[in-house]
Coordinates of C-alpha atoms in Angstrom, one line a residue:
M250 CA 23.0 71.4 94.7
F251 CA 26.2 73.4 93.9
L252 CA 28.1 70.3 92.8
L253 CA 25.2 69.0 90.7
L254 CA 24.8 72.3 88.9
L255 CA 28.6 72.7 88.4
C256 CA 29.1 69.2 87.0
F257 CA 26.1 69.6 84.7
A258 CA 27.6 72.6 83.1
V259 CA 31.3 71.8 83.0
F260 CA 31.0 68.1 81.8
R261 CA 29.0 69.0 78.7
K262 CA 30.4 68.9 75.3
V263 CA 31.1 72.3 73.6
G264 CA 31.4 72.6 69.9
I265 CA 29.7 74.1 66.8
N266 CA 26.0 74.1 67.6
I267 CA 26.6 71.9 70.6
G268 CA 26.6 73.0 74.2
G269 CA 25.4 76.6 73.5
A270 CA 25.5 78.8 70.4
D271 CA 28.1 81.2 71.8
S272 CA 30.0 78.8 73.9
V273 CA 32.7 78.2 71.3
M274 CA 33.2 81.9 70.9
Y275 CA 33.8 82.4 74.6
E276 CA 36.3 79.6 74.7
Q277 CA 38.2 81.0 71.7
N278 CA 38.2 84.4 73.3
F279 CA 39.7 82.9 76.4
I280 CA 42.4 81.0 74.6
H281 CA 43.5 84.1 72.7
A282 CA 42.9 86.6 75.5
L283 CA 46.6 87.5 76.0
T284 CA 47.6 87.5 72.3
F285 CA 44.7 89.1 70.3
R286 CA 42.4 92.0 70.9
S287 CA 38.7 91.2 71.2
R288 CA 35.5 93.1 71.7
F289 CA 35.9 92.8 75.4
D290 CA 38.8 95.2 75.3
E291 CA 36.2 98.0 74.6
S292 CA 32.9 96.6 75.8
D293 CA 32.1 94.6 78.9
V294 CA 35.7 95.1 79.9
G295 CA 35.1 93.4 83.3
F296 CA 34.6 90.1 81.6
G297 CA 37.6 90.7 79.4
F298 CA 39.8 91.4 82.4
F299 CA 38.4 88.3 84.1
M300 CA 39.4 86.1 81.2
K301 CA 42.9 87.6 81.0
I302 CA 43.5 86.9 84.7
I303 CA 42.5 83.2 84.3
R304 CA 44.3 82.9 81.0
Y305 CA 47.6 84.2 82.6
F306 CA 47.6 81.1 84.8
T307 CA 46.2 78.4 82.5
D308 CA 45.2 77.8 78.9
S309 CA 42.7 75.0 79.9
V310 CA 39.2 75.8 78.7
F311 CA 37.9 73.2 81.1
I312 CA 39.4 75.1 84.1
F313 CA 38.0 78.3 82.7
R314 CA 34.6 76.7 82.5
V315 CA 34.9 75.4 86.1
I316 CA 35.7 78.8 87.4
C317 CA 32.9 80.6 85.5
Y318 CA 30.2 78.1 86.4
S319 CA 31.4 77.9 90.0
L320 CA 30.4 81.6 90.1
I321 CA 27.1 81.1 88.5
A322 CA 26.1 78.0 90.4
G323 CA 27.4 79.5 93.6
A324 CA 25.3 82.6 93.3
Y325 CA 22.2 80.5 92.8
V326 CA 22.8 78.4 95.8
L327 CA 23.8 81.3 98.1
F328 CA 20.7 83.3 96.9
I329 CA 18.4 80.5 97.9
K330 CA 20.3 79.9 101.2
Y331 CA 20.1 83.5 102.4
L332 CA 16.9 84.8 100.7
C333 CA 14.5 81.9 100.6
P334 CA 12.3 81.6 103.7
K335 CA 11.9 78.2 105.4
G336 CA 8.8 76.0 104.9
V337 CA 8.0 77.2 101.4
S338 CA 6.7 75.1 98.4
S339 CA 9.4 73.4 96.3
I340 CA 7.2 73.2 93.3
P341 CA 8.3 76.5 91.6
F342 CA 11.9 75.5 91.8
L343 CA 11.2 73.2 88.9
I344 CA 11.7 76.1 86.5
L345 CA 14.9 77.3 88.1
I346 CA 16.9 75.0 85.9
W347 CA 15.9 77.0 82.8
P348 CA 18.1 80.2 83.2
Y349 CA 20.9 77.9 84.3
I350 CA 20.7 75.8 81.2
K351 CA 20.3 78.9 79.0
S352 CA 23.7 80.1 80.5
F353 CA 25.3 77.4 78.3
N354 CA 24.7 79.9 75.5
T355 CA 24.7 83.2 77.5
M356 CA 27.5 82.5 79.9
R357 CA 28.8 86.1 80.1
N358 CA 25.3 87.5 80.9
S359 CA 24.8 84.8 83.4
M360 CA 28.1 85.7 85.1
A361 CA 26.9 89.3 85.3
I362 CA 23.6 88.0 86.8
A363 CA 25.6 86.0 89.4
V364 CA 27.7 89.0 90.4
F365 CA 24.4 91.0 90.6
L366 CA 22.7 88.4 92.8
L367 CA 25.7 88.3 95.2
G368 CA 25.4 92.1 95.5
I369 CA 21.7 91.7 96.3
I370 CA 22.5 89.2 99.0
L371 CA 25.1 91.6 100.5
L372 CA 22.6 94.5 100.5
Y373 CA 20.2 92.3 102.5
K374 CA 22.9 91.4 105.0
E375 CA 23.6 95.2 105.5
K376 CA 27.0 95.0 103.9
K377 CA 26.1 98.0 101.8
L378 CA 29.4 99.0 100.4
W379 CA 30.4 95.6 99.0
G380 CA 26.8 95.1 97.8
V381 CA 26.9 98.3 95.8
V382 CA 30.3 97.5 94.4
L383 CA 29.3 94.1 93.1
I384 CA 26.0 95.4 91.5
L385 CA 28.0 98.2 89.8
L386 CA 30.6 95.7 88.8
S387 CA 28.0 93.5 87.1
A388 CA 27.5 96.3 84.6
F389 CA 31.1 95.8 83.5
V390 CA 30.6 92.1 83.0
H391 CA 27.6 92.6 80.8
R392 CA 26.3 96.1 80.0
M393 CA 22.7 95.0 80.2
S394 CA 23.1 95.0 84.0
I395 CA 22.9 98.8 83.9
I396 CA 19.1 98.7 83.8
Y397 CA 19.1 96.9 87.1
V398 CA 21.7 99.1 88.9
P399 CA 18.9 101.5 90.0
I400 CA 17.6 98.8 92.2
I401 CA 20.1 100.1 94.8
P402 CA 18.3 103.4 95.5
F403 CA 15.0 101.7 94.8
I404 CA 15.5 99.3 97.8
Y405 CA 16.5 102.0 100.2
L406 CA 14.0 104.6 99.1
F407 CA 10.9 102.6 98.5
R408 CA 11.3 99.4 100.6
T409 CA 9.1 100.5 103.4
K410 CA 6.5 102.2 101.2
I411 CA 6.1 99.2 98.9
N412 CA 5.4 96.9 101.9
K413 CA 2.7 99.4 103.2
L414 CA 0.8 99.3 99.9
S415 CA -2.4 97.3 99.7
G416 CA -2.6 94.6 97.0
K417 CA -4.7 96.8 94.8
Q418 CA -2.4 99.8 95.2
L419 CA 0.6 97.5 94.4
I420 CA -0.8 96.4 91.1
I421 CA -1.8 99.9 90.1
C422 CA 1.6 101.3 91.0
C423 CA 3.4 98.6 89.0
I424 CA 1.2 99.2 86.0
I425 CA 1.6 102.9 86.1
V426 CA 5.4 102.9 86.5
A427 CA 5.8 100.1 83.9
T428 CA 3.7 102.2 81.4
I429 CA 5.8 105.3 82.0
G430 CA 8.9 103.2 81.6
C431 CA 7.6 101.9 78.2
I432 CA 6.9 105.4 77.0
L433 CA 10.4 106.5 77.9
A434 CA 11.8 103.3 76.3
R435 CA 10.0 104.2 73.1
L436 CA 11.4 107.7 73.1
L437 CA 15.0 106.4 73.8
Q438 CA 14.6 103.8 71.1
S439 CA 13.7 106.4 68.5
Y440 CA 16.5 108.7 69.6
I441 CA 19.1 105.9 69.4
I442 CA 17.9 104.8 65.9
S443 CA 17.5 108.2 64.4
N444 CA 20.9 109.3 65.6
S445 CA 22.6 106.0 64.7
L446 CA 24.1 105.9 68.1
L447 CA 24.8 102.1 68.0
D448 CA 25.5 101.6 64.4
S449 CA 29.2 101.5 64.8
D450 CA 29.0 99.5 68.0
S451 CA 30.9 96.3 68.1
T452 CA 28.1 94.6 70.0
A453 CA 24.7 93.5 68.7
D454 CA 22.8 96.2 70.7
S455 CA 21.7 98.0 67.5
H456 CA 20.3 94.7 66.1
Y457 CA 18.3 93.9 69.2
I458 CA 16.8 97.4 69.4
Q459 CA 15.9 97.3 65.6
K460 CA 14.0 94.0 66.2
T461 CA 11.6 95.7 68.6
V462 CA 10.7 98.6 66.2
G463 CA 7.1 98.6 65.3
G464 CA 6.2 95.9 67.7
G465 CA 4.2 96.2 70.9
I466 CA 4.9 95.1 74.4
L467 CA 2.4 92.2 74.0
D468 CA 4.8 90.7 71.4
S469 CA 6.8 89.6 74.5
W470 CA 3.9 88.0 76.2
P471 CA 5.7 84.7 76.9
M472 CA 8.1 86.6 79.2
L473 CA 5.5 89.0 80.6
F474 CA 2.6 86.6 81.2
P475 CA 4.2 84.7 84.2
H476 CA 5.1 88.1 85.7
L477 CA 1.6 89.4 85.3
L478 CA 0.2 86.3 87.0
L479 CA 2.6 86.7 89.9
L480 CA 1.7 90.4 90.3
I481 CA -2.0 89.4 90.5
G482 CA -1.1 86.8 93.0
M483 CA 0.9 89.2 95.1
G484 CA -2.0 91.7 94.9
I485 CA -4.7 89.2 96.0
F486 CA -2.7 87.7 98.8
S487 CA -0.7 90.7 99.8
N488 CA -2.2 90.8 103.3
R489 CA -1.5 87.2 103.9
L490 CA 2.2 87.4 103.1
P491 CA 4.4 86.8 106.2
K492 CA 5.3 90.1 107.9
V493 CA 9.0 89.2 108.1
G494 CA 11.9 91.1 106.8
L495 CA 13.0 88.4 104.3
V496 CA 9.6 88.2 102.6
K497 CA 9.4 92.0 102.5
Y498 CA 12.8 92.1 100.8
I499 CA 11.8 89.5 98.2
K500 CA 8.6 91.5 97.6
V501 CA 10.6 94.7 96.8
L502 CA 12.9 92.8 94.4
V503 CA 9.9 91.3 92.6
T504 CA 8.2 94.6 92.4
Y505 CA 11.2 96.3 90.8
D506 CA 11.4 93.4 88.3
M507 CA 7.7 93.9 87.4
M508 CA 8.3 97.6 86.8
I509 CA 11.5 97.4 84.8
L510 CA 11.0 94.3 82.6
P511 CA 8.4 95.8 80.1
P512 CA 10.6 98.8 79.1
A513 CA 13.7 96.6 79.1
L514 CA 12.0 94.2 76.6
L515 CA 11.1 97.2 74.4
L516 CA 14.8 98.1 74.3
G517 CA 15.6 94.6 73.1
M518 CA 17.0 93.4 76.4
W519 CA 15.6 89.9 76.1
R520 CA 17.7 88.5 78.9
A521 CA 16.5 91.0 81.5
S522 CA 13.9 88.6 82.7
E523 CA 16.7 86.4 84.1
Y524 CA 18.2 88.9 86.5
L525 CA 15.6 88.5 89.3
Y526 CA 14.1 85.3 87.9
I527 CA 15.0 83.5 91.1
S528 CA 13.2 86.1 93.2
S529 CA 10.0 85.4 91.3
V530 CA 10.5 81.7 91.9
I531 CA 10.9 82.3 95.6
M532 CA 7.8 84.5 95.7
W533 CA 5.7 81.8 94.0
S534 CA 7.1 79.3 96.6
I535 CA 5.7 81.6 99.3
L536 CA 2.3 82.1 97.7
I537 CA 1.5 78.4 97.0
P538 CA 1.3 77.5 100.8
I539 CA -0.8 80.6 101.3
I540 CA -3.2 79.4 98.6
C541 CA -3.3 75.9 100.0
Q542 CA -4.3 77.2 103.5
L543 CA -7.5 78.6 102.0
V544 CA -8.8 75.2 100.9
D545 CA -9.7 72.0 102.7
K546 CA -7.2 69.1 102.8
P547 CA -8.4 67.1 99.8
A548 CA -8.2 70.3 97.7
K549 CA -4.7 71.0 98.8
Y550 CA -3.4 68.1 96.8
M551 CA -5.3 69.3 93.7
V552 CA -3.9 72.8 94.1
R553 CA -0.4 71.3 94.3
I554 CA -1.0 69.1 91.3
I555 CA -2.3 72.1 89.2
F556 CA 0.8 74.2 90.2
T557 CA 3.1 71.3 89.4
I558 CA 1.6 70.8 85.9
S559 CA 1.6 74.5 85.3
F560 CA 5.3 75.0 86.1
I561 CA 6.2 72.0 84.1
F562 CA 4.2 73.3 81.2
L563 CA 6.0 76.7 81.5
L564 CA 9.3 75.0 81.5
Y565 CA 8.3 73.1 78.3
I566 CA 7.3 76.3 76.6
R567 CA 10.6 78.0 77.4
F568 CA 12.5 74.9 76.1
S569 CA 10.4 74.5 73.0
H570 CA 10.8 78.2 72.0
E571 CA 14.5 78.6 72.6
W572 CA 16.5 75.3 72.8
E573 CA 17.1 75.1 69.1
E574 CA 18.1 78.8 68.7
C575 CA 20.4 78.7 71.7
K576 CA 21.9 75.3 70.6
I577 CA 21.6 74.0 74.2
M578 CA 20.1 70.6 73.3
P579 CA 20.9 67.8 72.8
Y580 CA 23.1 67.5 75.9
L581 CA 26.4 65.5 75.2
F582 CA 29.0 64.7 77.7
Y583 CA 32.5 66.3 77.6
W584 CA 34.3 63.1 76.4
T585 CA 31.9 62.1 73.7

């Protein structure tokens, strides 16, 4: 899986409106990393430092791409290896390709997510210091990661409590916390805009926050709807979830994602849904066999078919809404 994902990314053609809208910018920043100043000298300095280290040894954008996507693909594979239970359904993994393909455009954000995921793995393996270091480091690769840094205390303070909640209590708790988060996000949004805090920022943060002004959280329903369905599924089948540490850990990750995503979207953090995307995929893969156990054998096949069609349709919606804007299709090989 690692080799397939890696080759798929590094052997694509990159150019104007080909291979990702921002991919040319990243490669140009890499080529001139040692000679010209860039925005990464002031913002997301971790990514800038990473580029400079690689550029010191080589000027090959191909090698740069290999190193970057080795990190991204490696994080995906390791997360599945260590945090996905055995015997789950493979159907939800159909949609796992979406955030990876989207990384063709948002490579830096995807690298931050990769560092974040590696930190989450280390926390699960009780290597707390290195786990905390990597999660904090992800915020220096992409500043958006800051909204997921609080997952560190969340895991240790609420891990036991969340797994003791009934399904109904879990749903109510997520809705209440997300609602409070949205109120705070609106206040923060107004404060930032009224005081012009980001107007001189070299990033596009001001633009993204301005786009959410006047809109409601339901404007982001394509991102929130799958999470809402998953929350309902977790609530209904909460008592049937395997009582093992791995599943409990995934449940905590998904719960945090449910709570933080709505306010994150109100602040214009559109890519926040990708940070724990793979955790949601794993939770769906746990729920599907549970649902299949409740029906007789002929109906099991129908359930699997329905879920397969649903995830393919979800993947189609994601592609149809974003592939043109992100310039990730059509896919052309490196040497064409």
